[in-house]
Coordinates of C-alpha atoms in Angstrom, one line a residue:
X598 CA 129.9 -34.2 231.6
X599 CA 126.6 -34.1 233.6
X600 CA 128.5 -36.3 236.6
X601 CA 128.3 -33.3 239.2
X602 CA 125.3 -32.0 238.3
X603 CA 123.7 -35.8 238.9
X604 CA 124.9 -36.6 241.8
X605 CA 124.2 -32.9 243.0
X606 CA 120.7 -34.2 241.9
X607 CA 120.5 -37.6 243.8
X608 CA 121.3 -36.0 246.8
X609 CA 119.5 -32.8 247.2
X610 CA 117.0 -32.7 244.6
X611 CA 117.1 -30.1 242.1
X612 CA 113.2 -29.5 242.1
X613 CA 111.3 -29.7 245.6
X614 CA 108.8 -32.5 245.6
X615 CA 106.0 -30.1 246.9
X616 CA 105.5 -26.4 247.2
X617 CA 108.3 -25.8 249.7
X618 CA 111.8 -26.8 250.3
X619 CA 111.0 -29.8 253.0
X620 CA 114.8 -28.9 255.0
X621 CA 113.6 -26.0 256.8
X622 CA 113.8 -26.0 260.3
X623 CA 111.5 -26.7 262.2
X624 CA 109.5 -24.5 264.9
X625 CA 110.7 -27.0 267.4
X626 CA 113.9 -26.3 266.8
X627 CA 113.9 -21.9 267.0
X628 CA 112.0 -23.0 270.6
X629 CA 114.7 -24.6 272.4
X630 CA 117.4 -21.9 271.1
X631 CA 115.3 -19.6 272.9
X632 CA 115.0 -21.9 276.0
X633 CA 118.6 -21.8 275.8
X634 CA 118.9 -18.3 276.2
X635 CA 116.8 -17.4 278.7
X636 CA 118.4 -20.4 281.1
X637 CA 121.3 -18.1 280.5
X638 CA 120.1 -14.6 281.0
X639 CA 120.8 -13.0 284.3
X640 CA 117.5 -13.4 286.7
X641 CA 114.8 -10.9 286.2
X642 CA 116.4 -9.5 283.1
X643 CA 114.8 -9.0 279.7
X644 CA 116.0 -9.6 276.2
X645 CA 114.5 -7.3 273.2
X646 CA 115.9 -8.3 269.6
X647 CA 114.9 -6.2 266.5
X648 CA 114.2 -7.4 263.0
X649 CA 116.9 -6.0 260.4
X650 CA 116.0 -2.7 258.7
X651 CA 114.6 -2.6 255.6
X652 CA 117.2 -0.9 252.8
X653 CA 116.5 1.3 250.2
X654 CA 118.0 0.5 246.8
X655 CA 117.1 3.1 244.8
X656 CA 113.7 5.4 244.9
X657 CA 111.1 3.0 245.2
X658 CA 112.9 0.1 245.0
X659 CA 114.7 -1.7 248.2
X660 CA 117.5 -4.4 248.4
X661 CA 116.3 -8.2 249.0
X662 CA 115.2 -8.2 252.4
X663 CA 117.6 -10.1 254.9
X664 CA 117.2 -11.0 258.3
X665 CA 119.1 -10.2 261.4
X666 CA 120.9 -13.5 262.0
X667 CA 119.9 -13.6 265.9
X668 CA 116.6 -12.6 265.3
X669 CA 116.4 -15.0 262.5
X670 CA 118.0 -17.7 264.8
X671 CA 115.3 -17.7 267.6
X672 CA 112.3 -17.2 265.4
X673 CA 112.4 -18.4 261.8
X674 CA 110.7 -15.3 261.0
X675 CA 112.1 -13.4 257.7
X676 CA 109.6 -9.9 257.8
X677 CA 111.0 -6.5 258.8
X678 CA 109.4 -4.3 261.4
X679 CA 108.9 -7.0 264.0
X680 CA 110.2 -7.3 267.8
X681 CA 111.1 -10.1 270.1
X682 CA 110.9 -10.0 273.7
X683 CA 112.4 -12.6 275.5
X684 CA 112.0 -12.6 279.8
X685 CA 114.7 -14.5 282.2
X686 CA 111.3 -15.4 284.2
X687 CA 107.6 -16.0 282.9
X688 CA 105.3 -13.0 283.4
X689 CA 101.9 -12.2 284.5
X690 CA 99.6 -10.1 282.5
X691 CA 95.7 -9.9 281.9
X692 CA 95.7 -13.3 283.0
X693 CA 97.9 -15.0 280.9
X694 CA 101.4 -16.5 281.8
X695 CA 104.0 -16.3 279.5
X696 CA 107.7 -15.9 279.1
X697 CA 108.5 -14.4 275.3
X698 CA 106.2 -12.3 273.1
X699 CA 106.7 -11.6 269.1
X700 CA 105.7 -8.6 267.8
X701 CA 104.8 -9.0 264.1
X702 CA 104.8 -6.9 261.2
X703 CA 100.9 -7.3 260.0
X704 CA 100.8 -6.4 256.0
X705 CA 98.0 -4.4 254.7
X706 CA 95.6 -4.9 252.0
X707 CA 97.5 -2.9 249.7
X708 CA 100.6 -4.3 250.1
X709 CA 99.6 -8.3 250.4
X710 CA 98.6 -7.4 246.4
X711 CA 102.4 -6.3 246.0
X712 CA 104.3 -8.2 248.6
X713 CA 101.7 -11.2 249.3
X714 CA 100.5 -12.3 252.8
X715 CA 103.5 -12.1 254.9
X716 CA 103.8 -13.9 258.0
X717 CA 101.8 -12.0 260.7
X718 CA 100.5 -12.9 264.0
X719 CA 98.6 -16.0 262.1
X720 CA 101.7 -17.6 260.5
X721 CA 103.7 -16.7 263.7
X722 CA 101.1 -18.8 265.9
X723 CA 101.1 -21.7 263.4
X724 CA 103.8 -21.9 261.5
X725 CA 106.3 -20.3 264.3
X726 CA 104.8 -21.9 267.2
X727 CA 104.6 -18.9 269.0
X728 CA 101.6 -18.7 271.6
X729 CA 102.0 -15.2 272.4
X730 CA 102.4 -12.9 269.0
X731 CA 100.7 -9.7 268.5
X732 CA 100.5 -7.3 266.0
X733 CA 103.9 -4.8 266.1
X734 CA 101.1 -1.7 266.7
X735 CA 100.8 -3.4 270.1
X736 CA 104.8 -3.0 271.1
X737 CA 103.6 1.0 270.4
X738 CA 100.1 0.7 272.0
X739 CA 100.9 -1.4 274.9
X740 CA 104.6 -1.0 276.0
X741 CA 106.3 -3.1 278.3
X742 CA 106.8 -1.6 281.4
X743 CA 111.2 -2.4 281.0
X744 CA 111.8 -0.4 284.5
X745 CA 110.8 -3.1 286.9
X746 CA 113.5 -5.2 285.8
X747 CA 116.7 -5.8 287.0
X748 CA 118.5 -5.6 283.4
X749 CA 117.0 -4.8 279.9
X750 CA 119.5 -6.3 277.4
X751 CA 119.8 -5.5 273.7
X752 CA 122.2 -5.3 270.7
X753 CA 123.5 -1.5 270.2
X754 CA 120.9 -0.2 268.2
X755 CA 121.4 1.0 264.5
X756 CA 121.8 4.6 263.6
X757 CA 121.0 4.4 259.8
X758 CA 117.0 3.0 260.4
X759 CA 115.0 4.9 257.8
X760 CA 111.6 6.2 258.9
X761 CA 109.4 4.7 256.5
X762 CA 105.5 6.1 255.5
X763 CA 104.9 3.1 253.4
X764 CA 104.9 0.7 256.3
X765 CA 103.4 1.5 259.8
X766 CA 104.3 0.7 262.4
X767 CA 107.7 0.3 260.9
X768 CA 111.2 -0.2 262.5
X769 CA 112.1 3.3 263.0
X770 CA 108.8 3.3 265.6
X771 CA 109.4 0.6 267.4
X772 CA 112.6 1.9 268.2
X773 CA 111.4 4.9 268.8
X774 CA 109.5 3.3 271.3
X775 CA 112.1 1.2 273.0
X776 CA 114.2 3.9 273.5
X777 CA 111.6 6.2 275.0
X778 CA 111.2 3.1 277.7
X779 CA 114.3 2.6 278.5
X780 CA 115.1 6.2 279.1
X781 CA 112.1 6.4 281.7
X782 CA 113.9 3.8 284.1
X783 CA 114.8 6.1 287.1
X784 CA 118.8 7.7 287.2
X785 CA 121.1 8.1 288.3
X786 CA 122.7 6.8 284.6
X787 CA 120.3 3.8 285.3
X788 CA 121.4 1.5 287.2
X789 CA 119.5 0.0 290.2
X790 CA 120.4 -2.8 293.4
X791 CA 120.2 -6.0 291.9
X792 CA 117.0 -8.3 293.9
X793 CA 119.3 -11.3 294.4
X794 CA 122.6 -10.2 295.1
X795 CA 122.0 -6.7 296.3
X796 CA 124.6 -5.0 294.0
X797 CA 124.3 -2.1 292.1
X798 CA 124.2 -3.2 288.0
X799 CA 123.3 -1.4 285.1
X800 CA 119.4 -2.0 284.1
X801 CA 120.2 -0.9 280.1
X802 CA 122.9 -3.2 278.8
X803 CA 123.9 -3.5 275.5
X804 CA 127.0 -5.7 276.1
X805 CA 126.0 -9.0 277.5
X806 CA 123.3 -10.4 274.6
X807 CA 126.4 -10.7 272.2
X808 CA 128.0 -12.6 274.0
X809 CA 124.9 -14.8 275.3
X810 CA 123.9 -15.1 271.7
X811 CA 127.9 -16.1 270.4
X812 CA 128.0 -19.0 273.6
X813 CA 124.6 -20.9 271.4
X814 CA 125.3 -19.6 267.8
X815 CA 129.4 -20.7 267.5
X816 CA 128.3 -24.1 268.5
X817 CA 126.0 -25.5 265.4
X818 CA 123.5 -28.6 266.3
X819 CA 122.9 -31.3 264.1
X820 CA 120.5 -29.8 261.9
X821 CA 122.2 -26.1 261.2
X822 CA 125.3 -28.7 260.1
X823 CA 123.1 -30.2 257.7
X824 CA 122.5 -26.9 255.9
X825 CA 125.8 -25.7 256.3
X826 CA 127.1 -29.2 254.4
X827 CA 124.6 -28.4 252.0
X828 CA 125.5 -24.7 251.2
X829 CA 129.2 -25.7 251.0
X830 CA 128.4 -28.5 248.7
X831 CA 126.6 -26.6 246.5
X832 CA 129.3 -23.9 246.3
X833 CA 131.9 -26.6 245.4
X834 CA 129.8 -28.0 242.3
X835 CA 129.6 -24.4 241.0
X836 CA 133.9 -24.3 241.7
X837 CA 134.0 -27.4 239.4
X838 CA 131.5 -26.5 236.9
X839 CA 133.5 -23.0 236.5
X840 CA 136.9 -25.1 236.6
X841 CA 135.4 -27.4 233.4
X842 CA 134.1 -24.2 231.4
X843 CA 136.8 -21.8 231.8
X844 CA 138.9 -20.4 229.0
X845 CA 140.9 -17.4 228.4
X846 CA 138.3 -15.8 226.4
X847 CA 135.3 -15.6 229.7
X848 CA 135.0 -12.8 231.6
X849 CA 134.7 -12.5 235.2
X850 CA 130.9 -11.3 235.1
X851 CA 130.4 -14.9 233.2
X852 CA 132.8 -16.6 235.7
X853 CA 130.4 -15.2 238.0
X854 CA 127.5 -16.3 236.8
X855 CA 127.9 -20.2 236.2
X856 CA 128.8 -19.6 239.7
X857 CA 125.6 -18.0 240.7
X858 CA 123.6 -19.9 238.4
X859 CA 124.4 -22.9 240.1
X860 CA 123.7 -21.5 243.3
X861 CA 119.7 -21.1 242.5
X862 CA 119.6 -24.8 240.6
X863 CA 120.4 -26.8 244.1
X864 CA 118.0 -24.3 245.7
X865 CA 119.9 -21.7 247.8
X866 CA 118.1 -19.1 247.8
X867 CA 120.9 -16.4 247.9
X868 CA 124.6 -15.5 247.8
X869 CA 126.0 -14.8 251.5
X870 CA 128.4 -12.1 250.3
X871 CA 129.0 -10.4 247.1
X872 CA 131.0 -12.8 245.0
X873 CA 134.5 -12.0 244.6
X874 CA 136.2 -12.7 241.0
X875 CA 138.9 -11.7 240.4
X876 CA 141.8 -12.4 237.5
X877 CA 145.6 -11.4 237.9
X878 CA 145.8 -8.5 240.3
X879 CA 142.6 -8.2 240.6
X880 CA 142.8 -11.2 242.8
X881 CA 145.3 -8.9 244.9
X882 CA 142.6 -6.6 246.2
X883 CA 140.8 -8.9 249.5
X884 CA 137.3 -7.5 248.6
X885 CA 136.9 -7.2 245.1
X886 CA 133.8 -7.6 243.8
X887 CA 133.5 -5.3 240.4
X888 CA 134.3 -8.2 238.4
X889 CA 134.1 -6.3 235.4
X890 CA 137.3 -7.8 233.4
X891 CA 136.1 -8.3 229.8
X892 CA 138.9 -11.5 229.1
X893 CA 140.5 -13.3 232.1
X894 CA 143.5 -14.4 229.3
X895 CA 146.4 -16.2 231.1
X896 CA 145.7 -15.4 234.6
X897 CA 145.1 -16.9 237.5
X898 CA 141.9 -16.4 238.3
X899 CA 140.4 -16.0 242.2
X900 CA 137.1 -17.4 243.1
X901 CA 135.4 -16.8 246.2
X902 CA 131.7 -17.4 246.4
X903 CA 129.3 -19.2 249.2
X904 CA 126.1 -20.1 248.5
X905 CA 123.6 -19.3 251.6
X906 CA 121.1 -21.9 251.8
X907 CA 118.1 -21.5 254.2
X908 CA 120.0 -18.5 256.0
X909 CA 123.3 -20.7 256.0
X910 CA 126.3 -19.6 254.1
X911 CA 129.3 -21.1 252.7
X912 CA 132.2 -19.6 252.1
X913 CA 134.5 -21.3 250.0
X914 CA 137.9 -20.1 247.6
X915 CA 140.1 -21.8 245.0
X916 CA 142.4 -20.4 242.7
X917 CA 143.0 -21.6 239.0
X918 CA 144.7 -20.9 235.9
X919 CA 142.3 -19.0 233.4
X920 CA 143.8 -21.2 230.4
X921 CA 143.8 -24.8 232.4
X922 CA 147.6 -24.8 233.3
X923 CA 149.7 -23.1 236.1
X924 CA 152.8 -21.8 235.3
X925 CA 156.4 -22.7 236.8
X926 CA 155.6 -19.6 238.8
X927 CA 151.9 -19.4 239.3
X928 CA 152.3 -23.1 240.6
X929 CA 155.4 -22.5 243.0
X930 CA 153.1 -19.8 244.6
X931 CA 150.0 -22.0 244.6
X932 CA 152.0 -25.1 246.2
X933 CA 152.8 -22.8 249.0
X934 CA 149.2 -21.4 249.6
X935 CA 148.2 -25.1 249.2
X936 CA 151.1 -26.5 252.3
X937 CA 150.3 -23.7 254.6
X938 CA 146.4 -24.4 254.4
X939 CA 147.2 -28.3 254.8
X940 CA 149.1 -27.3 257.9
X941 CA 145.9 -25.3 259.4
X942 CA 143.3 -27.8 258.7
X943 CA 145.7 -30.7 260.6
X944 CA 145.7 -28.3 263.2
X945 CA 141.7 -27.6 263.4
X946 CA 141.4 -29.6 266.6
X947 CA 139.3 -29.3 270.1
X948 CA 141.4 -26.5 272.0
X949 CA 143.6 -25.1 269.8
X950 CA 141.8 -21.4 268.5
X951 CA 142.0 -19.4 265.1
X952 CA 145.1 -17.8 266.6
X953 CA 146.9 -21.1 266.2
X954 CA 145.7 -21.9 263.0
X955 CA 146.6 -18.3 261.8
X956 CA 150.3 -18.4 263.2
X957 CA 150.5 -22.0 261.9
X958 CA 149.6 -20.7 258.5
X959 CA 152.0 -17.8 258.5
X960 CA 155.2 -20.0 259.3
X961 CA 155.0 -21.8 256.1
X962 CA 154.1 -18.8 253.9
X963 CA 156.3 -16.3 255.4
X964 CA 159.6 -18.9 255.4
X965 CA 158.2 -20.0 251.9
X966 CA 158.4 -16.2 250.9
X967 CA 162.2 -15.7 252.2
X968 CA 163.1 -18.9 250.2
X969 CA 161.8 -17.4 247.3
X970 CA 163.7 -14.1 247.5
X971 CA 160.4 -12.1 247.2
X972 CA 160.6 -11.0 251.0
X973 CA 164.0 -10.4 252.7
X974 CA 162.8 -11.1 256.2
X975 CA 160.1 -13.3 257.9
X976 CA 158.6 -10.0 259.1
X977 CA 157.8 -8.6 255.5
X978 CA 155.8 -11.4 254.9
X979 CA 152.6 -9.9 256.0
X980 CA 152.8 -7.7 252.9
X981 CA 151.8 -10.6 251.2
X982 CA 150.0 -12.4 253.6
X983 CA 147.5 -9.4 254.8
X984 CA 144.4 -11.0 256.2
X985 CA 143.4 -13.8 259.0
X986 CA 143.4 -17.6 258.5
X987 CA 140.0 -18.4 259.9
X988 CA 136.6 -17.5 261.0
X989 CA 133.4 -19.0 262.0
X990 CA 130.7 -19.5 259.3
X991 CA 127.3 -20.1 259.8
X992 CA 124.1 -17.6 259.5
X993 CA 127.1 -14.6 259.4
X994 CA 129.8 -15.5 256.5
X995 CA 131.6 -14.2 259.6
X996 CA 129.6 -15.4 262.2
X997 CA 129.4 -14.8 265.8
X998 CA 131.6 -16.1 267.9
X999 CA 133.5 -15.6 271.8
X1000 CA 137.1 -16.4 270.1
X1001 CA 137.9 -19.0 272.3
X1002 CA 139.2 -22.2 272.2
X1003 CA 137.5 -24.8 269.7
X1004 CA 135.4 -26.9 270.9
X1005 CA 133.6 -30.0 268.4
X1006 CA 130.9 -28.9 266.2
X1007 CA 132.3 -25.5 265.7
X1008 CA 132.7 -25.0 262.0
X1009 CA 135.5 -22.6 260.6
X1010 CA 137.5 -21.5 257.6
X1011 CA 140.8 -22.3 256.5
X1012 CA 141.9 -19.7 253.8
X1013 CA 145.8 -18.6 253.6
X1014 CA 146.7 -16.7 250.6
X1015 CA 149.3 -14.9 248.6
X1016 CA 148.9 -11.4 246.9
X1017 CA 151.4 -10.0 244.4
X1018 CA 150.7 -6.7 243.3
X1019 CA 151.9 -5.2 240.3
X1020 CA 154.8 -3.3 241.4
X1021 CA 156.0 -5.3 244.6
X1022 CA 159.6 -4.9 246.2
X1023 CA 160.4 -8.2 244.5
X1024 CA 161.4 -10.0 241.0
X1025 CA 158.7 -8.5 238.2
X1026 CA 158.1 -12.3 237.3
X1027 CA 156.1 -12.7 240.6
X1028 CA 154.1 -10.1 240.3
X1029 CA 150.2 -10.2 239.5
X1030 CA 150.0 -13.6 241.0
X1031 CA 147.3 -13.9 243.8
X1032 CA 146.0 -16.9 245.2
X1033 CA 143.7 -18.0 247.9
X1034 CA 142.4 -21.5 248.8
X1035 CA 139.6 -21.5 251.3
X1036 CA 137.6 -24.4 253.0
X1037 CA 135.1 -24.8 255.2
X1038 CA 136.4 -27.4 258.1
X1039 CA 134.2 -28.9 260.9
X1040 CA 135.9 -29.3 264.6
X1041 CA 134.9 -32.8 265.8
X1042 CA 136.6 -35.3 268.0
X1043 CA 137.9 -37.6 265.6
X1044 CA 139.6 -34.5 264.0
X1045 CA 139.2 -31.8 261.1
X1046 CA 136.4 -32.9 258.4
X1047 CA 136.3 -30.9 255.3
X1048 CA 133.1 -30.1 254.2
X1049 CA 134.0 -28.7 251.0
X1050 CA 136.9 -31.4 249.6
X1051 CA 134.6 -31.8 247.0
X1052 CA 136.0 -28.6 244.9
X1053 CA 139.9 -29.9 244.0
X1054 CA 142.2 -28.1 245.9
X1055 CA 145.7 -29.3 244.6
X1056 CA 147.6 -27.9 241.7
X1057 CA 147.7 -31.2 239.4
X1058 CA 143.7 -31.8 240.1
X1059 CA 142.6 -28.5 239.1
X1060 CA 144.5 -29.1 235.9
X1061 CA 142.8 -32.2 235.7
X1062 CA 139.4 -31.3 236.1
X1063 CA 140.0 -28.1 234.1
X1064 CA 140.6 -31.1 230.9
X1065 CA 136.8 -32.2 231.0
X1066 CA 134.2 -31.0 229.1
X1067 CA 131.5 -28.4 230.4
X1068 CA 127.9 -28.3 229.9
X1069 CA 128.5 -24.8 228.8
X1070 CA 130.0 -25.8 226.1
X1071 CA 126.8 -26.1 224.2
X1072 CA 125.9 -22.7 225.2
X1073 CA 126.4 -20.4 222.9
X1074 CA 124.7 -16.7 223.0
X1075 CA 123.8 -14.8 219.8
X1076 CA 125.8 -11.7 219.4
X1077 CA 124.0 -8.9 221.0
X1078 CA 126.7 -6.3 219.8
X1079 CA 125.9 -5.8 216.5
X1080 CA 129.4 -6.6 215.1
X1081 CA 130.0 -9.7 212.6

């Protein structure tokens, strides 16, 4: 019964053999990203990137802090209130030459007893391998002068940044300072002749880093794929140790938590999304993430959880029946789900794009679908069939991406699916039944590799695994209700 686990084990290791994880990334690595970038920014042009906002929670108490993926993707760094200026060319200031500067948050005494050290400009020098970081009171007390350049590029700025008194400088000021810069380049509705070309362009431009940022980020190097298989992994062992402990009796708060619980014994540090349970028609809403159904009896039961693992997520769905068999029509609707998602991943080759594996996907669900009787046209089957077939994963669940054609090393979801509300246009006996079946497929040029074919996908091998025993058998909680 402790087969997964083991081998989960072997692997990884369950229990880092020092202080730290040894898998992060190295500084090296966050370097030549942003190499990268500037050799494709536009010449004397500027990037600025903003750490992610803090959120509040409640009162005093915030969310888990989580990076901006493109700001954690060029610097490591996981602190709020901190800045990133990257230049297209180096620059010459007090005598030093350099090309990028990192602002960084710098903790005070009375919040390194609450929060610890932080990073700072220490850790960003030594651990970050940045040469030129400074304290984020310096973006405020020495701004860069953003009006002799050509373009000043930036991602739209947030509208919901909180001014803060409990951290200074915090995010809300350095935006407040970027803003007042940028708004001091000359009109008219600044734009300026461009030094090379002699064109007119716009200096403030808050289109072109996505795209910059999508061309490196939808193409995952050697080492993001090793976290990525790891993240997937992990969320597949947690899909077979929920598969072995289910029973009518669990809840989907408990489904939830074996899930979750084997998340943070492999190591990832968090979940990339709120994990989505859901039994019977609960499965039928995309999103749902109350998971507050007391007994999942005989339904079918929807599981879709990643496990994000040093910034990478996974993102990973199967379906199964709550009491360990499908019935005649829970299994005709799973078979389908289970042939159109075979037909995508086939089709996950270099050049063809999501749109192909979508429109693959929907042929054999929505002719499926007529067959059946529960749609009366090919067109009604996006009733059933609501949402896309595929998206990029990687430090976004969703991750960025120019939606173009694929191209190897890109790594992508396959997820059709099913949804039968109570009270559908079609024969009571189908209704209730959701299914989704989701993997997480690599583009390379030998073909499609499925990173998550750990987690049984086919009807007749979740019944199988569903037959052996759990550890959670032996788990058993006192009653905390009172009641004999």
């Amino acid at each position: 019964m402790f087969l997964t686990f083991l081998l989960l084990n072997i692997c990884y290791g369950a229990v880092a053999q020092s202080d730290l994880p040894q898998d992060y990334l190295k500084s090296e690595i966050y370097k030549s990203r942003r190499e990268a970038l500037r050799k494709s920014m536009p010449a004397n042009s500027v990037a600025v990137f903003f750490a992610n906002p803090v959120r509040n929670r409640a009162n005093d108490v915030d969310f888990v802090y989580h990076q901006d993926p493109n700001f954690h993707y060029l610097t490591g760094l996981n602190d709020p209130h901190s800045v990133l200026v990257i230049f297209s060319e180096a620059q010459q200031e007090d005598g030093h030459t350099f090309d990028e500067t990192l602002y960084v948050y710098e903790r005070g005494a009375r919040q390194k007893i609450y929060m610890g050290e932080g990073t700072g400009v220490k850790g960003a020098k030594e651990k970050l391998g940045f040469a030129h970081a400074y304290p984020a009171q310096d973006f405020i007390d020495k701004p860069v002068d953003f009006s002799k350049f050509d373009k000043v590029m930036f991602r739209e700025i947030d509208t919901d940044v909180r001014q803060s008194g409990r951290e200074q400088p915090n995010l809300y000021a350095l935006i407040e300072q970027f803003q007042t810069g940028i708004n001091s380049i000359p009109a008219p509705e600044n734009k300026k002749i461009d030094s090379q070309s002699g064109d007119m362009v716009t200096v403030v431009d808050n289109k072109t880093l996505r795209t910059l940022m999508a061309s490196l980020r939808e193409i995952k190097s050697d080492e993001e794929l090793k976290l990525i298989k790891k993240a997937v992994e992990i969320s597949c062992v947690g899909q077979i140790e929920v598969m072995k402990a289910m029973h009518p009796g669990m809840s989907e708060t408990e489904t939830q938590g074996i899930h979750e619980m084997v998340f943070k014994k492999y190591g990832a540090e968090y979940e990339g999304y709120p994990s989505i349970i859901g039994a019977g028609n609960n499965g039928c809403v995309l999103h749902y993430i109350d998971n507050n159904k007391v007994k999942l009896g005989n339904d079918l039961v929807l599981m879709d959880l990643g496990a994000e693992y040093h910034g990478y997520s996974a993102d990973v769905t199967r379906t199964i029946p709550a009491n360990g068999k499908f019935t005649k029509e829970q299994k005709i609707i799973y078979d389908l789900v289970y042939d159109a998602q075979e037909a995508g991943i086939a089709a996950m080759v270099i050049g063809n794009d999501a749109r192909k594996i979508d429109q693959i996907a929907r042929d054999v669900i929505y002719e499926g679908l007529l067959k059946l009787g529960i749609t009366d046209s090919l067109q009604h089957g996006r009733t059933y069939f609501p949402h896309g077939t595929s998206h990029h994963i990687g430090l976004d669940v969703h991750d960025l991406n120019n939606r173009g054609p694929f191209r190897e090393n890109m790594i992508l979801t396959v997820e059709p699916g099913i949804y039968i509300p109570e009270g559908s246009k079609c024969d009571q006996k189908w209704w209730g039944i959701a299914v989704r079946i989701e993997d997480d497929v690599l583009v390379t040029k030998n073909g499609p590799v499925n990173f998550s074919a750990l987690a049984p996908r086919k009807s007749e091998e979740i019944e199988k695994m569903m037959q052996q025993e759990s550890v959670f058998d032996q788990f058993h909680l006192p009653n905390l209700d009172g009641e004999e």
